[in-house]
Amino acid sequence: MQFTHEHEEFRRTVARFVDDEINPNVAEWEHSEMFPAHELFKKMGDLGLLGVSRSESCGGLELGWEYEMILAEELGRSQAAGIPMAIGVQTNMATPALANFGNDEQKEEWLQPTYAGDMVAAIGVSEPNAGSDVASIKTTARKDGDDYIINGSKMWITNGFQADWICLLANTGEGSKHSNKSLIIVPLDAKGVNRNDRIKKIGMKASDTAQIFFDDVRVPQRNLIGAEGQGFVYQMQQFQEERLWLASQCLKALEMCVDETVNYARERKIFGGSVLDNQWVHFQIAEVQTEIEALRSLTYRAVEEMNEGRDATLLASMAKLKAGRLCRTVPDTCLQFWGGQGFTWDNVVSRMYRDMRLMPIGGGADEVMMRIISKMTGTAGSKRG
Amino acid sequence: MQFTHEHEEFRRTVARFVDDEINPNVAEWEHSEMFPAHELFKKMGDLGLLGVSRSESCGGLELGWEYEMILAEELGRSQAAGIPMAIGVQTNMATPALANFGNDEQKEEWLQPTYAGDMVAAIGVSEPNAGSDVASIKTTARKDGDDYIINGSKMWITNGFQADWICLLANTGEGSKHSNKSLIIVPLDAKGVNRNDRIKKIGMKASDTAQIFFDDVRVPQRNLIGAEGQGFVYQMQQFQEERLWLASQCLKALEMCVDETVNYARERKIFGGSVLDNQWVHFQIAEVQTEIEALRSLTYRAVEEMNEGRDATLLASMAKLKAGRLCRTVPDTCLQFWGGQGFTWDNVVSRMYRDMRLMPIGGGADEVMMRIISKMTGTAGSKRG
Amino acid sequence: MNFTPEHDAIRATSKRFVEEYLNPQCDEWEAAGIFPAHDVMKKAGDLGLLGISRPEKWGGGGLDYSYEMVFVEELGAVRSGGVGMAIGVQTNMAVPALARFGSDELREEYLRPTLAGDQVCAIGVSEPNAGSDVAAIKTTAIKDGDDYVINGQKMWITNGTQADWICLLCNTDPDGHKHANKSLIIVPLDAKGVTRETKIDKMGMRSSDTAIIFFDDVRVPRRNLIGEEGAGFTYQMLQFQEERIYAGGAAIKGLELVIEDTIEYTRQRKTFGTPILDNQSVYFRLCELMTEVEALKALTWSAVDDHINGRDATMKASMCKLKAGRLGREVTDSCLQYWGGQGFTWDNPVNRAYRDSRLTSIGGGADEIMLGIIAKLKGISPSKALS
Amino acid sequence: MNFTPEHDAIRATSKRFVEEYLNPQCDEWEAAGIFPAHDVMKKAGDLGLLGISRPEKWGGGGLDYSYEMVFVEELGAVRSGGVGMAIGVQTNMAVPALARFGSDELREEYLRPTLAGDQVCAIGVSEPNAGSDVAAIKTTAIKDGDDYVINGQKMWITNGTQADWICLLCNTDPDGHKHANKSLIIVPLDAKGVTRETKIDKMGMRSSDTAIIFFDDVRVPRRNLIGEEGAGFTYQMLQFQEERIYAGGAAIKGLELVIEDTIEYTRQRKTFGTPILDNQSVYFRLCELMTEVEALKALTWSAVDDHINGRDATMKASMCKLKAGRLGREVTDSCLQYWGGQGFTWDNPVNRAYRDSRLTSIGGGADEIMLGIIAKLKGISPSKALS
């Protein structure tokens, strides 16, 4: 990956935004388990940070996807991972299908205000009984006149309470489970939408996570994204961006864990030296840094593939898997060197330990990545195992 | 990394060379614990495969270093890792310092015939009591008239019995151990050179590994490479190429382990299915493939750094460390799925299990890499640990 | 280990205590961030569970440590790590030195009511700048007439706000060698000059009452000294030995429960049309974890066996603690993964275990301290090494 | 485990046998790719080491399995994995079924001379297309008059070229259910129709005499059947149980030696001006490995304890085997690393252990088979699962 002056400038802009607009507020947002999505996103929209890789017709800047990656990477500076995740939903999880397959009317009504930061978006795939196994969702959208009537419920919805609309995956037909689904734009102020109490999570506390119930919710059929029955396919494509985005976001977040740990271990005295003086400590840190650089390299390469229009599914899935693995080991290794401090709540490393535990679960669990990789490399065997 | 048509063509040339000239002979060379270096290298020289990144004055093709990487990567197709290693010594371990710091006379006398495949080269750094700790070598080169008189012994010398000359690291002065060393070209037919019995190794059997004794060996002082006292520094630089080369070479070798294992596991029946049908098996393979792609991405990125003239030491050391780690885990994981066959001698995966065990030891052990990474990232603490 | 009927009886009592009394209240205590230590200890005391291996003379059971360990094992099944830990402090961390080296007067005054569950106790070793490096503590106890006058600060004190007394490690000879200048002193926590704070917000062990305690010219009579002056470091090292075997024993059931809960959940939960448990990568992995837990169990009982047969168990105790710490992280992390999003939710049992057990590798001597001890005992640590 | 003086005596005898008799010859045997099985077995038999837990009536020691395990542990210190394994076949893999279910006549003819060391035996289970999947074997023994006529091929047979007889698993009812159609039959290896080949070139266990044995219309009398016809699969599963506890026990000393040798070497060898051992990353890592080996030891003895007390040890035996396999790879690989280039040389003791111990995860039921057994016993393998 060759970075130009423009890339570096953009990187600095994002870094400054995180330092000025996010980090000073993190403690409060974490504590209140909520952050002001409209306010924050509007500021980002004003800076042109939402939709950087999208076409102008979507309200984007038409830059390469590596700008999305840089955005995600620098958002990793956030001292709470819930905020970057919320932004990632807006930029790369809820909107790619609409940007790619939506019509102009839809783009004007939903996408432009979203990338401008005037609307908050959510993505509705997971359900109480269908997480990694997307094809088994139960929510239905039944045609009635010019409308769809939607019933069902969606779980783990990031931005769920504050979102203005959701990109909803629903069953619109019978048939095969891979060709009976559609993506539909649902305004969340529609009648019949209920958002219940927050889900209490171990981490990502600042993130606004809802379960959303749809009870005979009517939306016009023109809210269908692209072709009916193509929802599963669109969502699989949309997942590509989500996964690459997640891998990108982990990089700086993990590095922050390492850097903060190095700083702490350098200051902290034990047995007459610093904790960092222990070879056991700095060798483990060296190894962790190596793993992070490997993830970075893998992610960059996947982005290059994507930018060149090649199928990046395999490399994106690998990057997501590797990111998931590192999100379990790196904060754990780092936390250890903080001793009792590492076990306290308002410590950036212990927060990352809690926050990043979601990475190997959300956006397709590690096991789903392994399934995809096995299938794509032809090693999955003939039966399911 | 963007590969052009020329890169692909070069890759095919190397692949063909391995398939036609190396693999059909591997069984015999492994068995006889020797391979015909002059013959094989001459064929490579004729194809222009030696010295691809070197200047014309050295007899090279003046291509980017990524061609060296492609060469190393494709040599990984060799069914015995000893052959690629021998070639790597010729192209990227024994000759970079001479190419960078040697004078025209030296290049003509030693380097051009080496890259033409008319001479075989070796690199003389390790000693019986100094492996990873390079600065502690004991071999001396004392000035006497126009000559150096060399005494000492070198260990683990790849190509040792067949080499025409060795790039020898020796102490030419007293002073600090980092500034008292020089690199000297020593013709191995000189009086006083003794090469002893082969070292019996677990792997790299086809490789020609010698211990070489120098007993009052005289070489003219014009055989000094670059400046006297700069040998340690030159060797550290030369190690960069060696390490990147080793990481590159591992890629295909590890992939070969995986591919052969997949093929075997697909055919092999157990409990009414194939071994590959077991999810436990194909998930582990998916994970291993992910790790190999991460190493590839890291290596490519390090090569890009180098091509752009930036200091690639950190990324090269990380790539070497990661390669070392994978050379321990990947063949071990693969071998397991071969059952008893994996424990037999003439099995490509068990050969890789034995051969590749050298990677985390040779060219700077994993622990030396961690030391370098700790130092470069400023995490090494204030004392040695 | 061949268990006697008496072992079985203690196990049954302990199990009932955990399942019928403690577990139904755990969720409430976790939410409250505290539990009623006096009620719980009294209940345990009434059941005879607080001093199983302590002398009968002071109200203990007078049995060997294998009986204690049966209780500890069952305590591992408490659905709130903080509650189990609090009881462990009362039985195996704060009292061993008192029981063994304390004067009769002191044992009458403090040990008897503690074993009966009428008093709650704490152990005071860690300080803000001395955690695993025990010898670096700064708290002092200076003789003044018949009293010691104590100044300093203790950190991470389990049972800290509710305890009646603390077994305090302090420097009684600030200028002496750091291994010979310390003493263990019993300090009643209602003494003048004691201030307690609870501002430590922890990611796990939420029900545990963890305090910072300040000592500002606190006076205690000199007869509150345990054993000999200057022997405190040594006593504490001995006391740690019980704490560490305890750590091994207390970890086992909790980890087994995490695995069982995960089996249960993944058997019910379906993806791609089949139960998650039917995935070979899942049930093979669970078997691997069960093997590790079984190894920890065998190692712990082997340390107990050495201990009760008079063989030095220091090394094995350190190995138990280390292995318990390692598995606490590996088992809970691996299991949590198979719960998907549910695993990320707060009140999920595996999630709670994930947060609680993260302390095992840190508290009571971090993993790295255990490695240092083993290295020393094996004679392979360099003389000038940092640890 | 509290060892009796008799345990200690067996340990002393075993240790002497290993250190004074076997180890001085190991290098030679390794280089030769074979060792004199009859000499070695006779020596062991004379010392009373070949049937410690077998009935006295047939020349055994009549002791419980803990005494056997003391011997097995010491056998782990043989400096050539192949020799230890060969003796293990003689004591714990080929004879348990015969000792337990064989007729008196059969035991007189085969067990007695084997325990005395006058005969060398082998166990015949694996075939080219049936390794871990035992039920898939193809060798048949068809009744003809008073004989069985045997046809088929056995693979990976330890002691294969030197053995006097083999305990052969074969299908006596080719059409029956695969778990009820097999029998164990004693086949003298000098019988007509037996051909042995030794073309298996192995990366480790070089001293071991590993053969492929072909059976071409080999006739043995029907009285050579062990126990009941059709019960062979079950007998072999029982026999495997001893083999697997053996695998745990035999691994311990070898791994300890690898660690000790590594300590010794790294203490002498200097880099950057200090002994390699002084590196914290080295000695901490060694401590971690010692902890794991200690856990394996505790687990193994816990399985022995269950076994001798009549508790079902199947699961723990499988766990021992699994853990021994895992550690055989981890410990030797980690230690080899600290030897630098020396570790890569052939005749280095750690290198030999690295190559030899790689078999533990494969032979006698691979790691994955152990996982499958544990899963089954824990009730968590799906009914339709592949294993």
Tab-separated table of C-alpha atoms in Angstrom, chain D residues 22-252:
chain	number	residue	atom	x	y	z
D	22	LEU	CA	20.099	-49.822	28.431
D	23	ASN	CA	21.406	-46.282	28.162
D	24	PRO	CA	25.044	-47.108	27.445
D	25	GLN	CA	23.901	-49.089	24.405
D	26	CYS	CA	21.295	-46.680	23.068
D	27	ASP	CA	23.504	-44.745	20.662
D	28	GLU	CA	24.646	-47.929	19.060
D	29	TRP	CA	21.101	-49.261	18.712
D	30	GLU	CA	19.879	-45.970	17.302
D	31	ALA	CA	22.613	-46.024	14.681
D	32	ALA	CA	21.910	-49.640	13.849
D	33	GLY	CA	18.182	-49.032	13.564
D	34	ILE	CA	17.527	-52.090	15.702
D	35	PHE	CA	18.237	-53.435	19.155
D	36	PRO	CA	18.602	-57.032	20.372
D	37	ALA	CA	15.105	-57.578	21.696
D	38	HIS	CA	15.709	-61.061	23.082
D	39	ASP	CA	18.743	-59.976	25.085
D	40	VAL	CA	16.998	-56.922	26.451
D	41	MET	CA	13.811	-58.749	27.353
D	42	LYS	CA	15.708	-61.565	29.000
D	43	LYS	CA	17.622	-59.094	31.114
D	44	ALA	CA	14.400	-57.337	32.106
D	45	GLY	CA	12.709	-60.643	32.778
D	46	ASP	CA	15.531	-61.765	35.032
D	47	LEU	CA	15.096	-58.574	37.020
D	48	GLY	CA	11.394	-59.335	37.408
D	49	LEU	CA	10.360	-56.216	35.497
D	50	LEU	CA	8.252	-57.721	32.732
D	51	GLY	CA	5.092	-58.667	34.520
D	52	ILE	CA	4.972	-56.634	37.690
D	53	SER	CA	1.176	-56.428	37.706
D	54	ARG	CA	0.513	-59.842	36.130
D	55	PRO	CA	-0.605	-62.890	38.129
D	56	GLU	CA	2.095	-64.668	40.124
D	57	LYS	CA	0.808	-67.924	38.768
D	58	TRP	CA	2.320	-67.144	35.356
D	59	GLY	CA	5.499	-65.651	36.661
D	60	GLY	CA	4.244	-62.143	37.249
D	61	GLY	CA	4.734	-59.996	40.315
D	62	GLY	CA	1.102	-60.062	41.406
D	63	LEU	CA	1.255	-56.402	42.389
D	64	ASP	CA	-1.170	-53.652	41.585
D	65	TYR	CA	-0.737	-51.310	38.669
D	66	SER	CA	0.964	-48.606	40.697
D	67	TYR	CA	4.054	-50.832	40.876
D	68	GLU	CA	3.951	-51.361	37.158
D	69	MET	CA	3.725	-47.591	36.718
D	70	VAL	CA	6.864	-47.008	38.769
D	71	PHE	CA	8.686	-49.189	36.268
D	72	VAL	CA	7.024	-47.435	33.333
D	73	GLU	CA	8.029	-44.053	34.691
D	74	GLU	CA	11.657	-45.089	34.914
D	75	LEU	CA	11.476	-46.581	31.452
D	76	GLY	CA	10.764	-43.047	30.271
D	77	ALA	CA	14.401	-42.279	31.001
D	78	VAL	CA	15.698	-44.614	28.296
D	79	ARG	CA	17.750	-42.516	25.909
D	80	SER	CA	16.115	-44.125	22.918
D	81	GLY	CA	12.369	-43.924	22.591
D	82	GLY	CA	12.226	-47.041	20.461
D	83	VAL	CA	13.672	-49.257	23.173
D	84	GLY	CA	11.276	-48.001	25.818
D	85	MET	CA	8.371	-48.492	23.465
D	86	ALA	CA	9.446	-52.051	22.651
D	87	ILE	CA	9.488	-52.985	26.318
D	88	GLY	CA	6.141	-51.266	26.774
D	89	VAL	CA	4.693	-53.467	24.052
D	90	GLN	CA	6.009	-56.514	25.869
D	91	THR	CA	4.613	-55.458	29.260
D	92	ASN	CA	1.541	-53.325	28.639
D	93	MET	CA	0.270	-53.544	25.114
D	94	ALA	CA	0.456	-57.120	23.858
D	95	VAL	CA	-0.206	-59.111	27.031
D	96	PRO	CA	-3.047	-57.579	29.110
D	97	ALA	CA	-5.802	-59.422	27.232
D	98	LEU	CA	-3.903	-62.689	27.282
D	99	ALA	CA	-3.204	-62.338	31.002
D	100	ARG	CA	-6.816	-61.587	31.768
D	101	PHE	CA	-8.849	-63.632	29.308
D	102	GLY	CA	-6.492	-66.303	27.982
D	103	SER	CA	-6.959	-69.967	28.825
D	104	ASP	CA	-4.535	-71.528	31.281
D	105	GLU	CA	-3.024	-73.559	28.476
D	106	LEU	CA	-2.447	-70.434	26.395
D	107	ARG	CA	-1.019	-68.531	29.310
D	108	GLU	CA	1.327	-71.372	30.107
D	109	GLU	CA	2.516	-71.508	26.546
D	110	TYR	CA	2.856	-67.783	25.810
D	111	LEU	CA	2.442	-65.602	28.875
D	112	ARG	CA	4.913	-67.357	31.141
D	113	PRO	CA	7.887	-67.270	28.740
D	114	THR	CA	7.028	-63.697	27.788
D	115	LEU	CA	7.018	-62.472	31.359
D	116	ALA	CA	10.260	-64.368	31.890
D	117	GLY	CA	11.787	-62.625	28.906
D	118	ASP	CA	12.323	-65.814	26.982
D	119	GLN	CA	9.928	-64.768	24.284
D	120	VAL	CA	9.374	-61.438	22.595
D	121	CYS	CA	5.864	-60.453	21.652
D	122	ALA	CA	4.068	-57.940	19.473
D	123	ILE	CA	0.596	-56.512	19.135
D	124	GLY	CA	-1.119	-56.639	15.766
D	125	VAL	CA	-3.892	-54.118	15.318
D	126	SER	CA	-3.011	-51.447	12.703
D	127	GLU	CA	-3.259	-52.127	9.002
D	128	PRO	CA	-2.390	-50.007	5.968
D	129	ASN	CA	-5.960	-48.780	5.759
D	130	ALA	CA	-6.941	-48.975	9.409
D	131	GLY	CA	-4.877	-47.090	11.915
D	132	SER	CA	-6.843	-45.140	14.448
D	133	ASP	CA	-10.057	-46.574	13.015
D	134	VAL	CA	-9.547	-50.011	14.508
D	135	ALA	CA	-12.910	-51.415	13.535
D	136	ALA	CA	-12.012	-51.026	9.868
D	137	ILE	CA	-9.344	-53.759	9.849
D	138	LYS	CA	-9.514	-56.305	7.019
D	139	THR	CA	-7.418	-59.234	8.244
D	140	THR	CA	-9.487	-62.409	8.531
D	141	ALA	CA	-9.219	-65.630	10.508
D	142	ILE	CA	-11.526	-68.264	9.078
D	143	LYS	CA	-12.210	-71.520	10.852
D	144	ASP	CA	-11.117	-74.636	9.078
D	145	GLY	CA	-11.228	-77.843	11.108
D	146	ASP	CA	-9.326	-77.239	14.312
D	147	ASP	CA	-7.497	-74.279	12.875
D	148	TYR	CA	-7.944	-70.680	11.982
D	149	VAL	CA	-6.643	-69.736	8.565
D	150	ILE	CA	-5.379	-66.191	8.617
D	151	ASN	CA	-5.016	-63.785	5.723
D	152	GLY	CA	-4.186	-60.121	5.741
D	153	GLN	CA	-1.535	-57.612	6.543
D	154	LYS	CA	-0.501	-55.727	9.683
D	155	MET	CA	1.389	-52.443	9.711
D	156	TRP	CA	3.546	-50.501	12.180
D	157	ILE	CA	4.292	-53.617	14.220
D	158	THR	CA	6.750	-52.807	17.001
D	159	ASN	CA	9.132	-55.717	17.745
D	160	GLY	CA	7.860	-56.959	14.416
D	161	THR	CA	10.894	-58.746	13.006
D	162	GLN	CA	12.122	-60.173	16.287
D	163	ALA	CA	8.904	-61.144	18.035
D	164	ASP	CA	8.127	-64.818	18.672
D	165	TRP	CA	4.413	-64.277	18.658
D	166	ILE	CA	1.846	-61.630	17.962
D	167	CYS	CA	-1.470	-60.904	19.634
D	168	LEU	CA	-3.461	-60.483	16.457
D	169	LEU	CA	-6.755	-58.701	16.029
D	170	CYS	CA	-8.677	-60.149	13.124
D	171	ASN	CA	-12.161	-60.640	11.772
D	172	THR	CA	-13.416	-64.109	12.638
D	173	ASP	CA	-16.858	-63.351	11.271
D	174	PRO	CA	-16.328	-61.120	8.248
D	175	ASP	CA	-20.053	-60.491	7.870
D	176	GLY	CA	-20.798	-59.630	11.489
D	177	HIS	CA	-21.145	-56.204	13.020
D	178	LYS	CA	-17.753	-54.542	13.110
D	179	HIS	CA	-17.701	-54.316	16.891
D	180	ALA	CA	-18.728	-57.953	17.443
D	181	ASN	CA	-16.991	-59.855	14.663
D	182	LYS	CA	-13.400	-59.642	15.816
D	183	SER	CA	-11.172	-61.862	17.903
D	184	LEU	CA	-7.727	-61.758	19.421
D	185	ILE	CA	-5.608	-64.722	18.407
D	186	ILE	CA	-2.051	-65.609	19.349
D	187	VAL	CA	-0.046	-66.237	16.213
D	188	PRO	CA	3.497	-67.633	16.431
D	189	LEU	CA	5.534	-65.638	13.961
D	190	ASP	CA	7.542	-68.577	12.707
D	191	ALA	CA	4.350	-70.070	11.284
D	192	LYS	CA	4.240	-70.931	7.622
D	193	GLY	CA	2.814	-68.114	5.513
D	194	VAL	CA	4.136	-65.293	7.691
D	195	THR	CA	6.370	-62.787	5.896
D	196	ARG	CA	7.888	-59.761	7.596
D	197	GLU	CA	9.217	-56.617	6.002
D	198	THR	CA	11.022	-53.713	7.584
D	199	LYS	CA	10.860	-51.130	4.888
D	200	ILE	CA	9.292	-48.481	7.089
D	201	ASP	CA	11.854	-45.711	7.369
D	202	LYS	CA	10.838	-43.581	10.337
D	203	MET	CA	12.002	-40.148	11.377
D	204	GLY	CA	12.139	-41.179	15.016
D	205	MET	CA	12.014	-44.312	17.133
D	206	ARG	CA	14.954	-45.346	14.975
D	207	SER	CA	16.055	-48.180	17.235
D	208	SER	CA	12.612	-49.682	17.121
D	209	ASP	CA	12.092	-52.728	15.045
D	210	THR	CA	8.967	-51.774	13.113
D	211	ALA	CA	7.619	-54.255	10.627
D	212	ILE	CA	4.910	-54.861	8.103
D	213	ILE	CA	3.723	-58.449	8.516
D	214	PHE	CA	1.911	-60.382	5.833
D	215	PHE	CA	-0.289	-63.379	6.627
D	216	ASP	CA	-0.874	-65.676	3.718
D	217	ASP	CA	-3.022	-68.698	4.632
D	218	VAL	CA	-1.366	-68.910	8.013
D	219	ARG	CA	-2.732	-71.765	10.121
D	220	VAL	CA	-2.956	-71.566	13.906
D	221	PRO	CA	-4.851	-73.931	16.178
D	222	ARG	CA	-8.217	-72.663	17.435
D	223	ARG	CA	-7.046	-72.961	20.997
D	224	ASN	CA	-4.871	-69.881	20.276
D	225	LEU	CA	-8.009	-67.767	20.516
D	226	ILE	CA	-7.941	-65.467	23.535
D	227	GLY	CA	-11.168	-65.658	25.503
D	228	GLU	CA	-14.340	-65.652	23.455
D	229	GLU	CA	-14.705	-65.403	19.753
D	230	GLY	CA	-16.219	-62.088	18.713
D	231	ALA	CA	-15.017	-60.334	21.823
D	232	GLY	CA	-11.750	-59.180	20.269
D	233	PHE	CA	-12.768	-55.580	19.695
D	234	THR	CA	-13.851	-55.237	23.305
D	235	TYR	CA	-10.713	-56.939	24.623
D	236	GLN	CA	-8.575	-54.657	22.515
D	237	MET	CA	-10.384	-51.581	23.802
D	238	LEU	CA	-9.650	-52.760	27.341
D	239	GLN	CA	-6.071	-53.500	26.392
D	240	PHE	CA	-5.777	-50.011	24.931
D	241	GLN	CA	-6.659	-48.616	28.322
D	242	GLU	CA	-3.439	-49.959	29.828
D	243	GLU	CA	-1.554	-48.844	26.763
D	244	ARG	CA	-2.820	-45.321	27.215
D	245	ILE	CA	-2.049	-44.996	30.887
D	246	TYR	CA	1.318	-46.423	29.930
D	247	ALA	CA	1.717	-43.649	27.348
D	248	GLY	CA	1.175	-41.028	30.030
D	249	GLY	CA	3.581	-42.665	32.458
D	250	ALA	CA	6.268	-43.363	29.904
D	251	ALA	CA	6.271	-39.754	28.703
D	252	ILE	CA	7.023	-38.068	32.019
